GROMACS .gro file of C-alpha atoms in nm:
model
  249
    1MET     CA    1   0.000   0.000   0.000
    2GLY     CA    2   0.118   0.349  -0.081
    3SER     CA    3   0.169   0.610   0.186
    4SER     CA    4  -0.077   0.896   0.230
    5SER     CA    5  -0.002   1.243   0.348
    6ALA     CA    6  -0.178   1.405   0.647
    7PRO     CA    7  -0.472   1.632   0.567
    8ALA     CA    8  -0.372   1.990   0.518
    9ASP     CA    9  -0.498   2.270   0.741
   10THR     CA   10  -0.814   2.429   0.602
   11THR     CA   11  -0.994   2.754   0.673
   12THR     CA   12  -1.367   2.784   0.611
   13THR     CA   13  -1.523   3.129   0.603
   14THR     CA   14  -1.895   3.193   0.625
   15LYS     CA   15  -2.004   3.551   0.580
   16PRO     CA   16  -2.320   3.747   0.501
   17PHE     CA   17  -2.407   3.797   0.140
   18PRO     CA   18  -2.290   4.133  -0.001
   19ALA     CA   19  -2.620   4.321   0.036
   20GLN     CA   20  -2.655   4.206   0.397
   21GLU     CA   21  -2.293   4.290   0.471
   22LYS     CA   22  -2.345   4.643   0.340
   23ALA     CA   23  -2.661   4.688   0.545
   24LEU     CA   24  -2.495   4.559   0.863
   25THR     CA   25  -2.194   4.783   0.811
   26GLU     CA   26  -2.418   5.085   0.774
   27LEU     CA   27  -2.622   4.981   1.078
   28PHE     CA   28  -2.312   4.950   1.295
   29GLY     CA   29  -2.190   5.286   1.176
   30MET     CA   30  -2.519   5.460   1.246
   31SER     CA   31  -2.553   5.291   1.584
   32GLN     CA   32  -2.203   5.393   1.685
   33ALA     CA   33  -2.265   5.747   1.564
   34ALA     CA   34  -2.589   5.766   1.763
   35PHE     CA   35  -2.410   5.640   2.073
   36ASP     CA   36  -2.121   5.883   2.027
   37ALA     CA   37  -2.369   6.170   1.994
   38GLY     CA   38  -2.458   6.122   2.357
   39PRO     CA   39  -2.776   6.022   2.541
   40GLN     CA   40  -3.119   6.158   2.470
   41GLN     CA   41  -3.206   6.490   2.628
   42PHE     CA   42  -3.493   6.540   2.869
   43TYR     CA   43  -3.762   6.785   2.765
   44PRO     CA   44  -3.604   7.121   2.858
   45GLY     CA   45  -3.925   7.312   2.926
   46GLN     CA   46  -4.140   7.333   3.236
   47THR     CA   47  -4.328   7.009   3.294
   48VAL     CA   48  -4.574   7.134   3.558
   49ALA     CA   49  -4.812   7.416   3.474
   50ASP     CA   50  -4.821   7.718   3.701
   51GLN     CA   51  -5.130   7.756   3.913
   52GLY     CA   52  -5.364   7.994   3.732
   53PHE     CA   53  -5.492   8.326   3.859
   54ASN     CA   54  -5.838   8.187   3.930
   55THR     CA   55  -5.694   7.896   4.123
   56LEU     CA   56  -5.480   8.119   4.342
   57ALA     CA   57  -5.764   8.369   4.385
   58GLY     CA   58  -6.003   8.092   4.481
   59GLN     CA   59  -5.759   7.959   4.738
   60GLN     CA   60  -5.718   8.303   4.892
   61LEU     CA   61  -6.094   8.360   4.899
   62GLY     CA   62  -6.134   8.026   5.070
   63LEU     CA   63  -5.877   8.117   5.335
   64ASP     CA   64  -6.040   8.457   5.386
   65ALA     CA   65  -6.381   8.293   5.421
   66ALA     CA   66  -6.246   8.050   5.680
   67GLY     CA   67  -6.224   8.331   5.937
   68ILE     CA   68  -6.582   8.439   5.870
   69GLN     CA   69  -6.697   8.079   5.882
   70GLY     CA   70  -6.528   8.041   6.218
   71GLY     CA   71  -6.706   8.346   6.358
   72LEU     CA   72  -7.045   8.230   6.233
   73GLY     CA   73  -6.990   7.881   6.366
   74MET     CA   74  -6.891   8.013   6.709
   75GLN     CA   75  -7.195   8.241   6.720
   76ALA     CA   76  -7.422   7.951   6.634
   77ALA     CA   77  -7.262   7.745   6.909
   78GLN     CA   78  -7.318   8.024   7.161
   79ASN     CA   79  -7.681   8.055   7.057
   80LEU     CA   80  -7.723   7.683   7.098
   81SER     CA   81  -7.574   7.696   7.446
   82ALA     CA   82  -7.797   7.989   7.542
   83ALA     CA   83  -8.106   7.796   7.441
   84PHE     CA   84  -8.036   7.544   7.717
   85ASP     CA   85  -7.977   7.811   7.982
   86PRO     CA   86  -8.308   7.936   8.133
   87THR     CA   87  -8.134   8.247   8.266
   88SER     CA   88  -7.977   8.347   7.935
   89GLU     CA   89  -8.096   8.652   7.744
   90GLN     CA   90  -8.233   8.423   7.474
   91SER     CA   91  -8.447   8.227   7.721
   92GLN     CA   92  -8.558   8.544   7.900
   93ALA     CA   93  -8.660   8.690   7.567
   94VAL     CA   94  -8.891   8.394   7.522
   95ILE     CA   95  -9.063   8.414   7.861
   96ASN     CA   96  -9.051   8.789   7.936
   97PRO     CA   97  -9.350   8.873   7.713
   98MET     CA   98  -9.556   8.613   7.899
   99ILE     CA   99  -9.455   8.751   8.238
  100ALA     CA  100  -9.525   9.103   8.122
  101ASN     CA  101  -9.869   8.998   8.004
  102LEU     CA  102  -9.937   8.832   8.338
  103GLN     CA  103  -9.829   9.132   8.538
  104GLY     CA  104  -9.965   9.402   8.308
  105GLN     CA  105 -10.288   9.247   8.187
  106ILE     CA  106 -10.406   8.930   8.357
  107LEU     CA  107 -10.346   9.009   8.726
  108PRO     CA  108 -10.482   9.367   8.708
  109SER     CA  109 -10.790   9.238   8.529
  110ILE     CA  110 -10.849   8.983   8.805
  111GLY     CA  111 -10.808   9.252   9.073
  112SER     CA  112 -11.044   9.490   8.894
  113GLN     CA  113 -11.306   9.223   8.864
  114ALA     CA  114 -11.269   9.136   9.234
  115ILE     CA  115 -11.323   9.502   9.329
  116GLN     CA  116 -11.638   9.520   9.120
  117GLN     CA  117 -11.767   9.208   9.290
  118GLY     CA  118 -11.673   9.335   9.635
  119ALA     CA  119 -11.434   9.046   9.685
  120PHE     CA  120 -11.099   9.223   9.653
  121GLY     CA  121 -10.836   9.041   9.854
  122GLY     CA  122 -11.056   8.739   9.901
  123ASP     CA  123 -10.985   8.374   9.842
  124ARG     CA  124 -11.149   8.376   9.500
  125GLN     CA  125 -10.915   8.649   9.380
  126ARG     CA  126 -10.618   8.469   9.526
  127ILE     CA  127 -10.714   8.142   9.355
  128GLN     CA  128 -10.763   8.315   9.019
  129GLU     CA  129 -10.431   8.491   9.046
  130GLN     CA  130 -10.256   8.168   9.140
  131SER     CA  131 -10.414   7.985   8.847
  132ALA     CA  132 -10.309   8.264   8.609
  133ALA     CA  133  -9.954   8.256   8.739
  134GLU     CA  134  -9.936   7.879   8.702
  135ALA     CA  135 -10.072   7.896   8.349
  136THR     CA  136  -9.820   8.161   8.258
  137ALA     CA  137  -9.538   7.958   8.410
  138GLY     CA  138  -9.651   7.651   8.221
  139ALA     CA  139  -9.670   7.843   7.895
  140ALA     CA  140  -9.325   7.990   7.955
  141THR     CA  141  -9.184   7.646   8.027
  142GLN     CA  142  -9.333   7.508   7.705
  143ALA     CA  143  -9.190   7.801   7.511
  144ILE     CA  144  -8.842   7.736   7.652
  145LEU     CA  145  -8.872   7.366   7.570
  146ARG     CA  146  -8.974   7.447   7.212
  147ASN     CA  147  -8.677   7.679   7.186
  148GLN     CA  148  -8.449   7.403   7.314
  149GLN     CA  149  -8.604   7.152   7.075
  150ASN     CA  150  -8.532   7.384   6.785
  151ALA     CA  151  -8.177   7.417   6.911
  152ILE     CA  152  -8.141   7.038   6.917
  153GLN     CA  153  -8.265   7.017   6.558
  154ASN     CA  154  -8.001   7.272   6.459
  155LEU     CA  155  -7.725   7.090   6.646
  156GLY     CA  156  -7.597   6.910   6.334
  157SER     CA  157  -7.572   7.228   6.129
  158VAL     CA  158  -7.403   7.408   6.419
  159GLN     CA  159  -7.143   7.135   6.451
  160SER     CA  160  -7.092   7.138   6.074
  161GLY     CA  161  -7.050   7.513   6.086
  162LEU     CA  162  -6.779   7.482   6.347
  163LEU     CA  163  -6.590   7.242   6.119
  164ALA     CA  164  -6.638   7.453   5.803
  165PRO     CA  165  -6.315   7.652   5.849
  166ALA     CA  166  -6.117   7.332   5.891
  167ARG     CA  167  -6.268   7.186   5.574
  168THR     CA  168  -6.198   7.502   5.377
  169VAL     CA  169  -5.836   7.533   5.490
  170SER     CA  170  -5.783   7.160   5.440
  171ALA     CA  171  -5.916   7.178   5.082
  172VAL     CA  172  -5.688   7.470   5.000
  173GLY     CA  173  -5.395   7.292   5.162
  174ALA     CA  174  -5.466   6.978   4.960
  175GLN     CA  175  -5.451   7.180   4.637
  176GLN     CA  176  -5.125   7.341   4.738
  177ASN     CA  177  -4.975   7.009   4.848
  178ALA     CA  178  -5.078   6.846   4.520
  179TYR     CA  179  -4.905   7.120   4.324
  180ASP     CA  180  -4.590   7.098   4.537
  181GLN     CA  181  -4.588   6.719   4.492
  182ALA     CA  182  -4.624   6.761   4.115
  183LEU     CA  183  -4.313   6.981   4.117
  184ILE     CA  184  -4.123   6.720   4.319
  185ASN     CA  185  -4.237   6.441   4.084
  186ALA     CA  186  -4.121   6.640   3.782
  187ASP     CA  187  -3.778   6.694   3.938
  188ARG     CA  188  -3.752   6.325   4.028
  189GLU     CA  189  -3.849   6.223   3.675
  190ARG     CA  190  -3.587   6.451   3.524
  191PHE     CA  191  -3.322   6.324   3.769
  192ARG     CA  192  -3.404   5.960   3.694
  193PHE     CA  193  -3.397   6.023   3.320
  194GLU     CA  194  -3.054   6.184   3.342
  195GLN     CA  195  -2.923   5.898   3.556
  196GLU     CA  196  -3.052   5.629   3.318
  197ALA     CA  197  -2.986   5.805   2.985
  198PRO     CA  198  -2.627   5.676   2.933
  199GLU     CA  199  -2.726   5.320   3.015
  200THR     CA  200  -3.033   5.348   2.792
  201ALA     CA  201  -2.817   5.463   2.501
  202LEU     CA  202  -2.575   5.175   2.557
  203ASP     CA  203  -2.861   4.926   2.575
  204ARG     CA  204  -3.004   5.063   2.250
  205LEU     CA  205  -2.667   5.021   2.079
  206GLY     CA  206  -2.633   4.669   2.212
  207SER     CA  207  -2.985   4.573   2.106
  208ARG     CA  208  -2.913   4.677   1.749
  209ILE     CA  209  -2.610   4.457   1.707
  210SER     CA  210  -2.689   4.163   1.934
  211GLY     CA  211  -2.854   3.857   1.787
  212ILE     CA  212  -2.726   3.930   1.434
  213ASN     CA  213  -2.561   3.643   1.248
  214LEU     CA  214  -2.228   3.793   1.145
  215GLY     CA  215  -2.090   3.468   1.005
  216GLN     CA  216  -1.786   3.287   1.132
  217ILE     CA  217  -1.434   3.175   1.046
  218SER     CA  218  -1.340   2.813   1.124
  219ASN     CA  219  -0.984   2.684   1.114
  220THR     CA  220  -0.947   2.306   1.093
  221SER     CA  221  -0.610   2.137   1.117
  222GLY     CA  222  -0.545   1.775   1.036
  223GLY     CA  223  -0.267   1.566   1.184
  224GLY     CA  224  -0.176   1.208   1.215
  225GLY     CA  225  -0.368   1.041   1.498
  226GLY     CA  226  -0.445   1.369   1.664
  227GLY     CA  227  -0.800   1.398   1.533
  228ASN     CA  228  -0.955   1.730   1.432
  229SER     CA  229  -0.969   2.049   1.641
  230ALA     CA  230  -1.177   2.362   1.562
  231ALA     CA  231  -1.125   2.719   1.685
  232THR     CA  232  -1.424   2.943   1.617
  233ALA     CA  233  -1.444   3.319   1.659
  234ALA     CA  234  -1.792   3.476   1.622
  235GLY     CA  235  -1.972   3.800   1.708
  236ALA     CA  236  -1.902   4.167   1.673
  237GLY     CA  237  -1.526   4.134   1.745
  238ILE     CA  238  -1.294   3.896   1.558
  239ALA     CA  239  -1.564   3.782   1.315
  240ALA     CA  240  -1.664   4.132   1.220
  241TYR     CA  241  -1.300   4.227   1.178
  242GLY     CA  242  -1.236   3.933   0.948
  243LEU     CA  243  -1.557   3.950   0.755
  244PHE     CA  244  -1.576   4.320   0.693
  245GLY     CA  245  -1.230   4.380   0.548
  246GLY     CA  246  -1.007   4.345   0.851
  247GLY     CA  247  -0.863   4.012   0.745
  248GLY     CA  248  -0.845   3.777   0.450
  249SER     CA  249  -1.061   3.479   0.365
   0.00000   0.00000   0.00000
């Protein structure tokens, strides 16, 4: 048998077809140029609108009204308290007309009638006067109770009136806090954008070139008894250098 020589070393090159190679070269160039241009810029203008004139005026009117509301609420509370005090001016105003009528009309009429009947100072006069006084006292008591009942019915509105200033100031404060928070959120968004912009640009560059089949160069050497060994370089480094003009094929 004749002798045979060992297989020679071979190099196999797989590369994109010319149109694809041109497109990939242009894509890499544009991607690199976009990355070198720097990260995207955040919108430079104001991102939170100023509070309008009507909004600010409404807030100030609300704050001004809070003082008036407080005064009205306190007055209503005082009136409510007076209704439950029989000695207060409010209660006296209810019963004084009845007492005046008793003293100025009813009792003198009873005395005049007793004189005409010749029984002035007698038991009959005394009984009539006592009955009139008791009736007047009963009517006065009922009037005070009705006044107190009305006060009880108004209790809810009085309590609401006392809380009106707090609600007004709280509503204005909520508007102001919301606006302040919007300013903070805008600053935070701008800060986060600026922090992430370089990484975002790098990720965009990487996403454009990753996953693309750039081809490969395989070197196969043959030797006696040693078997075959392959060394493969692929990706955007050695392969790209060899495929796009950096090395021979």
